XYZ file of C-alpha atoms in Angstrom:
510
model
C 29.985 13.365 22.150
C 28.544 11.176 19.369
C 32.084 9.840 18.757
C 32.251 8.862 22.456
C 28.934 6.989 22.117
C 30.058 5.139 18.992
C 33.395 4.110 20.520
C 31.830 2.983 23.796
C 29.180 1.115 21.875
C 31.793 -0.943 20.018
C 33.611 -1.683 23.285
C 30.512 -2.923 25.110
C 29.399 -4.913 22.032
C 32.711 -6.779 22.030
C 32.200 -7.631 25.691
C 28.618 -8.862 25.209
C 28.946 -10.883 22.007
C 28.457 -14.556 22.787
C 26.526 -17.606 21.834
C 22.959 -16.719 20.802
C 20.099 -18.112 22.840
C 17.332 -20.124 21.172
C 14.096 -18.181 20.973
C 10.522 -19.030 20.237
C 9.548 -19.134 16.554
C 6.522 -17.274 15.313
C 4.198 -17.755 12.386
C 1.361 -15.750 10.947
C -0.801 -15.184 7.909
C -4.023 -17.001 7.018
C -5.365 -18.740 10.126
C -6.918 -22.177 10.141
C -9.028 -23.580 12.973
C -8.187 -27.245 13.646
C -10.840 -29.073 15.660
C -10.150 -32.510 17.080
C -13.038 -34.950 17.482
C -12.343 -37.277 20.401
C -10.917 -37.235 23.894
C -7.304 -36.066 23.938
C -6.741 -37.930 27.191
C -7.084 -41.687 27.579
C -9.583 -42.176 24.776
C -11.714 -44.387 27.032
C -14.663 -42.019 27.123
C -17.725 -43.862 25.881
C -19.179 -40.648 24.423
C -15.949 -39.853 22.592
C -17.201 -36.709 20.864
C -15.218 -34.123 22.800
C -14.122 -31.280 20.530
C -11.009 -29.188 21.078
C -9.931 -26.357 18.820
C -6.383 -25.318 17.963
C -5.102 -22.748 15.478
C -2.445 -22.819 12.811
C -1.073 -20.743 9.930
C -1.636 -21.811 6.323
C 1.411 -22.325 4.082
C 1.740 -20.293 0.835
C 1.328 -23.541 -1.154
C -1.364 -26.187 -1.297
C -5.117 -25.722 -0.977
C -7.234 -23.636 1.373
C -9.823 -25.252 3.716
C -13.462 -24.099 3.458
C -14.378 -20.796 5.090
C -18.068 -21.000 5.903
C -18.156 -24.580 7.122
C -15.791 -27.207 8.439
C -14.165 -29.765 6.211
C -15.130 -33.414 6.307
C -13.567 -35.204 9.320
C -10.124 -36.670 8.604
C -8.383 -39.334 10.656
C -5.391 -37.848 12.510
C -2.175 -39.863 12.231
C 1.505 -39.391 13.041
C 4.007 -39.504 10.182
C 6.450 -42.417 10.162
C 9.191 -41.334 9.853
C 8.215 -38.258 11.878
C 9.928 -35.751 9.564
C 8.194 -37.107 6.403
C 11.339 -36.722 4.307
C 10.987 -40.206 2.779
C 8.013 -42.327 1.833
C 5.503 -42.773 4.687
C 4.229 -46.061 6.126
C 0.552 -46.979 6.343
C -1.167 -43.641 5.896
C -5.002 -43.964 5.675
C -6.382 -42.314 2.543
C -7.276 -38.681 3.202
C -5.766 -38.571 6.711
C -4.398 -35.442 8.381
C -0.733 -36.192 9.009
C 1.293 -34.762 11.898
C 4.801 -33.974 10.615
C 7.876 -32.751 12.506
C 9.954 -29.878 11.161
C 13.499 -30.589 10.005
C 15.758 -32.610 7.689
C 14.111 -31.503 4.413
C 12.139 -28.621 2.965
C 8.482 -27.857 3.597
C 7.691 -28.547 -0.065
C 9.338 -31.974 0.126
C 7.357 -32.880 3.242
C 4.067 -31.819 1.651
C 4.881 -33.774 -1.530
C 5.662 -36.921 0.479
C 2.460 -36.647 2.531
C 0.358 -36.092 -0.613
C 2.036 -39.008 -2.424
C 1.137 -41.276 0.546
C -2.525 -40.304 0.228
C -2.656 -37.764 3.050
C -5.414 -35.173 2.972
C -3.634 -32.494 5.024
C -0.228 -31.829 6.604
C -0.032 -30.428 10.130
C 3.572 -29.396 10.698
C 4.790 -28.789 14.242
C 8.008 -26.975 15.104
C 11.156 -28.637 16.444
C 11.648 -25.805 18.941
C 9.178 -23.702 20.968
C 6.749 -21.760 18.840
C 5.274 -22.068 15.377
C 7.425 -21.897 12.222
C 6.216 -19.868 9.240
C 6.304 -22.209 6.222
C 7.591 -20.852 2.951
C 9.686 -21.737 -0.060
C 12.138 -20.242 -2.511
C 10.545 -20.155 -6.008
C 14.033 -20.450 -7.480
C 14.784 -23.642 -5.532
C 11.834 -26.003 -5.216
C 13.853 -29.271 -5.270
C 12.207 -30.243 -8.545
C 8.691 -30.063 -7.052
C 5.950 -28.451 -9.101
C 4.281 -26.277 -6.468
C 1.022 -26.136 -8.397
C 0.577 -29.923 -8.030
C 0.362 -29.683 -4.225
C -3.338 -29.793 -3.499
C -3.478 -30.639 0.217
C -3.700 -27.951 2.955
C -0.337 -27.461 4.723
C -0.658 -25.870 8.151
C 1.900 -24.802 10.765
C 0.992 -25.422 14.405
C 2.710 -24.654 17.716
C 5.255 -27.191 18.939
C 3.278 -27.653 22.150
C 0.113 -28.392 20.177
C 1.930 -30.859 17.912
C 3.425 -32.781 20.833
C 0.048 -32.923 22.564
C -1.633 -34.311 19.465
C 1.180 -36.832 18.823
C 0.857 -38.071 22.399
C -2.947 -38.353 22.090
C -2.748 -40.299 18.814
C -0.083 -42.608 20.223
C -1.976 -43.295 23.468
C -5.209 -44.092 21.665
C -3.466 -46.497 19.324
C -1.720 -48.286 22.184
C -4.991 -48.641 24.131
C -6.979 -49.789 21.144
C -9.283 -46.762 21.221
C -10.890 -45.349 18.060
C -8.582 -42.954 16.204
C -8.836 -39.189 16.590
C -10.349 -37.153 13.785
C -9.930 -33.488 12.861
C -11.788 -30.931 10.816
C -10.320 -27.802 9.235
C -11.891 -24.398 8.676
C -10.561 -21.113 7.361
C -11.077 -18.377 9.953
C -12.391 -15.131 8.531
C -10.983 -12.593 10.926
C -11.055 -8.798 10.596
C -8.025 -7.239 8.916
C -7.670 -4.847 11.861
C -7.912 -5.289 15.618
C -6.621 -3.568 18.747
C -3.064 -3.875 17.490
C -3.837 -1.242 14.850
C -4.825 1.213 17.570
C -1.529 0.668 19.416
C 0.378 1.083 16.139
C -1.543 4.294 15.499
C -0.610 5.689 18.903
C 3.066 4.786 18.444
C 3.308 6.354 14.984
C 1.459 9.568 15.812
C 3.246 9.843 19.168
C 6.640 9.471 17.522
C 5.837 12.179 14.964
C 4.567 14.553 17.662
C 7.455 13.888 20.065
C 10.101 14.124 17.357
C 8.615 17.378 16.062
C 8.452 18.940 19.534
C 12.020 17.850 20.187
C 13.161 19.365 16.888
C 11.538 22.612 17.955
C 13.244 22.553 21.339
C 16.623 21.917 19.654
C 16.097 24.906 17.397
C 15.068 27.145 20.286
C 18.104 26.009 22.327
C 20.437 26.671 19.389
C 19.081 30.198 19.002
C 19.552 30.904 22.704
C 23.168 29.690 22.503
C 23.878 31.474 19.221
C 25.089 35.024 18.624
C 22.582 37.481 19.980
C 20.594 34.772 21.647
C 21.085 36.223 25.073
C 21.738 32.845 26.675
C 24.765 32.041 28.739
C 27.084 29.539 27.153
C 26.747 26.059 28.664
C 28.512 22.788 28.224
C 26.517 20.465 25.982
C 24.262 17.945 27.722
C 24.428 14.203 27.149
C 21.262 14.195 25.050
C 22.046 17.290 22.986
C 22.468 16.950 19.231
C 25.159 19.429 18.102
C 24.029 21.740 15.330
C 27.047 20.556 13.329
C 25.406 17.126 13.151
C 22.016 18.460 11.981
C 21.602 18.141 8.226
C 19.287 20.294 6.153
C 18.024 18.296 3.155
C 18.759 20.044 -0.128
C 16.503 19.904 -3.228
C 19.112 17.733 -4.978
C 19.252 15.295 -2.071
C 15.468 15.122 -1.999
C 15.390 14.286 -5.692
C 18.114 11.654 -5.358
C 16.244 9.990 -2.522
C 13.984 8.032 -4.830
C 16.905 6.882 -6.975
C 18.927 5.729 -3.990
C 15.984 4.113 -2.213
C 14.945 2.286 -5.385
C 18.467 0.995 -5.892
C 18.647 -0.339 -2.331
C 15.206 -1.925 -2.699
C 16.169 -3.697 -5.917
C 19.475 -4.834 -4.415
C 17.652 -6.393 -1.466
C 15.057 -7.932 -3.789
C 17.647 -9.738 -5.870
C 20.316 -10.603 -3.313
C 18.436 -10.773 -0.001
C 19.945 -13.766 1.779
C 20.740 -14.776 5.320
C 24.096 -12.976 5.079
C 22.494 -9.778 3.742
C 19.832 -9.969 6.412
C 22.363 -10.185 9.211
C 24.294 -7.270 7.789
C 21.106 -5.203 7.849
C 20.388 -6.469 11.365
C 23.852 -5.384 12.549
C 23.421 -1.936 11.001
C 20.020 -1.537 12.673
C 21.445 -2.573 16.042
C 24.362 -0.123 15.846
C 22.094 2.770 14.835
C 19.543 1.835 17.524
C 22.223 1.797 20.224
C 23.257 5.313 19.347
C 19.664 6.520 19.348
C 18.701 4.662 22.518
C 21.732 6.061 24.329
C 20.617 9.634 23.572
C 17.076 8.825 24.644
C 18.210 7.209 27.880
C 20.538 10.130 28.568
C 17.647 12.559 28.039
C 15.514 10.626 30.542
C 18.444 10.549 32.997
C 18.816 14.317 32.710
C 15.292 14.725 34.048
C 15.981 12.406 36.965
C 19.502 13.639 37.696
C 19.646 17.284 36.610
C 22.895 17.826 38.555
C 24.671 15.557 36.045
C 23.294 17.281 32.972
C 26.648 18.772 31.938
C 28.858 16.500 34.007
C 31.800 14.973 32.107
C 33.666 11.746 32.823
C 37.085 10.921 31.418
C 36.998 7.445 29.896
C 40.322 5.676 29.199
C 41.181 5.712 25.491
C 38.180 7.903 24.660
C 38.847 11.027 26.700
C 36.103 13.303 28.172
C 32.568 12.064 27.582
C 29.201 13.147 29.066
C 28.679 11.124 32.234
C 25.051 10.285 31.531
C 25.995 9.024 28.069
C 28.691 6.833 29.595
C 26.121 5.337 31.946
C 23.528 4.929 29.164
C 25.701 3.135 26.615
C 25.973 -0.246 28.503
C 22.213 -0.254 29.071
C 21.486 0.499 25.414
C 23.954 -2.114 24.175
C 22.699 -4.799 26.556
C 19.052 -4.267 25.580
C 19.805 -4.152 21.856
C 22.043 -7.247 21.821
C 19.532 -9.185 23.942
C 16.800 -8.236 21.468
C 18.939 -9.315 18.504
C 19.468 -12.775 19.976
C 15.907 -13.138 21.265
C 14.033 -11.270 18.536
C 11.703 -14.219 17.896
C 10.690 -14.525 21.558
C 7.158 -13.681 22.546
C 7.130 -10.035 23.548
C 10.341 -9.109 21.685
C 8.289 -6.781 19.523
C 8.054 -4.395 22.491
C 11.849 -3.918 22.563
C 12.052 -3.700 18.761
C 9.429 -0.930 18.742
C 11.140 0.916 21.564
C 14.455 0.810 19.648
C 12.683 1.876 16.484
C 10.984 4.816 18.143
C 14.308 6.013 19.576
C 15.932 5.734 16.148
C 13.126 7.645 14.422
C 13.228 10.355 17.085
C 16.942 10.802 16.412
C 16.353 11.061 12.663
C 13.564 13.597 13.139
C 16.002 15.675 15.222
C 18.990 15.449 12.877
C 17.332 15.525 9.431
C 15.486 18.734 8.582
C 13.417 20.163 5.748
C 14.668 23.781 5.507
C 11.644 25.037 3.608
C 8.395 24.059 1.896
C 10.114 23.790 -1.488
C 12.140 20.767 -0.393
C 9.034 19.212 1.124
C 7.223 19.632 -2.187
C 10.043 17.708 -3.895
C 10.665 14.968 -1.343
C 7.159 13.919 -0.361
C 5.550 13.688 -3.853
C 8.548 11.647 -5.048
C 8.178 9.407 -1.988
C 4.472 9.116 -2.833
C 5.179 7.809 -6.331
C 8.017 5.616 -5.073
C 5.722 3.855 -2.616
C 2.902 3.416 -5.105
C 5.164 2.142 -7.872
C 7.033 -0.475 -5.844
C 3.872 -1.822 -4.164
C 1.269 -1.664 -6.932
C 3.097 -1.400 -10.275
C 6.239 -3.486 -9.736
C 4.295 -6.813 -10.007
C 3.735 -6.052 -13.701
C 7.518 -5.926 -14.219
C 8.648 -8.699 -11.835
C 6.445 -11.660 -12.653
C 3.548 -10.768 -10.388
C 5.705 -10.147 -7.274
C 5.439 -6.814 -5.462
C 9.062 -5.805 -4.813
C 8.176 -3.726 -1.763
C 6.014 -6.435 -0.191
C 8.596 -9.157 -0.941
C 11.450 -7.229 0.685
C 9.336 -6.066 3.625
C 8.269 -9.612 4.469
C 11.802 -11.007 4.220
C 11.654 -12.779 0.860
C 13.461 -16.148 0.844
C 14.830 -15.414 4.342
C 11.242 -15.496 5.687
C 12.094 -12.921 8.343
C 10.971 -9.290 7.980
C 13.696 -6.656 8.113
C 13.644 -4.934 11.516
C 13.111 -1.420 10.122
C 9.431 -1.335 10.995
C 7.017 -0.959 13.882
C 5.181 -4.197 14.624
C 2.380 -5.165 16.998
C 0.939 -8.700 17.210
C -2.689 -9.084 16.189
C -4.184 -9.728 19.605
C -7.394 -11.353 18.349
C -5.690 -13.867 16.066
C -5.094 -16.700 18.556
C -1.330 -16.201 18.743
C -0.642 -17.197 15.105
C -2.005 -14.205 13.230
C 1.187 -12.349 12.563
C 1.620 -8.621 13.050
C 0.262 -5.234 12.119
C 3.286 -3.409 10.702
C 4.274 0.099 9.646
C 7.570 0.945 7.971
C 9.852 3.600 9.391
C 9.581 5.606 6.185
C 5.854 6.014 6.768
C 6.678 7.772 10.021
C 9.894 9.604 9.201
C 9.078 11.123 5.790
C 5.744 12.745 6.761
C 7.299 13.401 10.208
C 10.000 15.559 8.638
C 7.238 17.835 7.297
C 5.413 17.901 10.625
C 8.688 18.750 12.406
C 9.229 21.563 9.905
C 5.796 23.006 10.679
C 6.649 22.934 14.401
C 9.827 24.966 13.826
C 7.930 27.274 11.487
C 5.261 27.927 14.118
C 7.992 28.823 16.643
C 9.607 31.219 14.158
C 6.294 32.890 13.353
C 4.968 32.868 16.883
C 1.919 30.781 15.959
C 0.142 28.352 18.294
C -2.667 25.793 18.173
C -4.968 25.751 15.163
C -3.659 29.167 14.116
C -0.384 27.538 13.139
C 0.652 24.671 10.882
C 1.811 22.094 13.384
C -1.474 21.019 14.955
C -3.354 20.675 11.593
C -0.457 18.685 10.100
C -0.559 16.271 13.075
C -4.286 15.834 12.549
C -3.600 15.273 8.838
C -1.033 12.595 9.616
C -3.502 10.808 11.887
C -6.180 10.986 9.201
C -3.742 9.542 6.677
C -3.075 6.562 8.930
C -6.810 6.017 9.376
C -7.235 6.004 5.606
C -4.450 3.423 5.375
C -6.308 1.227 7.853
C -9.497 1.637 5.880
C -7.669 0.559 2.715
C -6.466 -2.568 4.493
C -9.862 -3.364 5.965
C -11.751 -2.941 2.689
C -8.995 -4.199 0.388
C -8.776 -1.045 -1.713
C -6.679 -1.698 -4.829
C -6.318 -5.376 -3.901
C -5.358 -7.625 -1.003
C -1.612 -6.909 -1.011
C 0.068 -4.540 1.446
C -0.950 -0.915 1.214
C 1.541 1.901 0.393
C 0.838 4.143 3.403
C 2.421 7.176 1.748
C -0.395 7.047 -0.802
C -2.636 8.363 1.952
C -0.139 10.103 4.283
C 1.402 12.485 1.772
C -1.877 14.104 0.596
C -3.119 14.315 4.187
C 0.005 16.091 5.446
C 1.536 18.023 2.539
C -1.925 18.782 1.211
C -3.011 20.262 4.524
C 0.105 22.414 4.848
C -0.189 23.685 1.265
C -3.877 24.455 1.741
C -3.148 26.458 4.909
C -0.351 28.370 3.211
C -2.358 29.194 0.137
């Protein structure tokens, strides 16, 4: 059945591949409040002290505006030429300069604005949205990044165009120029997005564990002596031949393999490598989403549960899987082309949850011994590559660099992400890697199967306490982010999740 899904997936992908659609860019990070002083309309208001606030994302170079008070007012001007790729004309000393994206690098634009005497650069996108500024430390076009002392801020295209129009209108009508002030917004590290991320992660672990238990129970009923009548496999069933029990050797090699992949991505991550990873994610997600859609269809159309359809070239395939493949492919390909659009994170998370559910069903810890090898090694892996790798790689955390996309400036899709709702649309995302769900989830799924084998239920078993432990581990991760434990960089979630899950199970079994 899985071969049918894979073959049908490739067929539908070939039919759907076409010209990608432009999507809205997104930016995030440190948020700056930009307040204009003056009427953004005609500029003829006698009491021209109207204040309007906008928000932007600070670049990883240049200075940081003050946090507890606004900066001194700066005259707002439009760059000429608009892209600021060559020397600017007539820039008042200390002015905030509106610059259009394109034609040269962000570093080059900032250097040109600073050389002309500008006090800040407000860069607006050349397509809908807000572009995240960045730079490649290995290719700075000869610019010494440490000499850039002006704040460089990304703003939405719509905001940039509005401000350009206001500045132009006031100049044409002889009105006094607009002024702006800047202020660093001190926002909480966590908001409602963290709660949604918590629900998704815990829900995936619980759902995947319950599903793993149902698969095991179904396999026993169908097996020798199970007493169940033989049935044709359903569209959502995972054959036992495709379920892999992790061996102690495989658990030990996990860290070696994962570290090798991480280093490879760190050194060679490029646009080509990113798109290869994106294609792999899409193909895996289509397979997982097809099984999830087929499972939902079984509940709505039970009469088709074991129904088979003969597909030309592919032979007999479960009917519900045949129906589900085009839907899964269409959704996944649409997401791939529109992944920067506002709201695309919902589809990415749905695909990610379906993929993690499939992995929790097909990868299994056969006993506690393997868990005691895999999870502690994952613990040290996470801690080393987040906290200790900067001492070996010139101050750069390998894990954080790869997770945030490095020179590509686009995070790899293998994570759950939820926009920070309180950050004015430019605050980035709360994110959680798939490994932080799958690795502890394998242990939780094992406890579910163990409870079924031992006839245990509720708090008398291992499953419920391990779920509680996983939730507590996530809460500790959030606390570490909120209070900047061990520094302001990303937190290795397994540092908290492994003790709270494996520790609970070992304590109960002692």
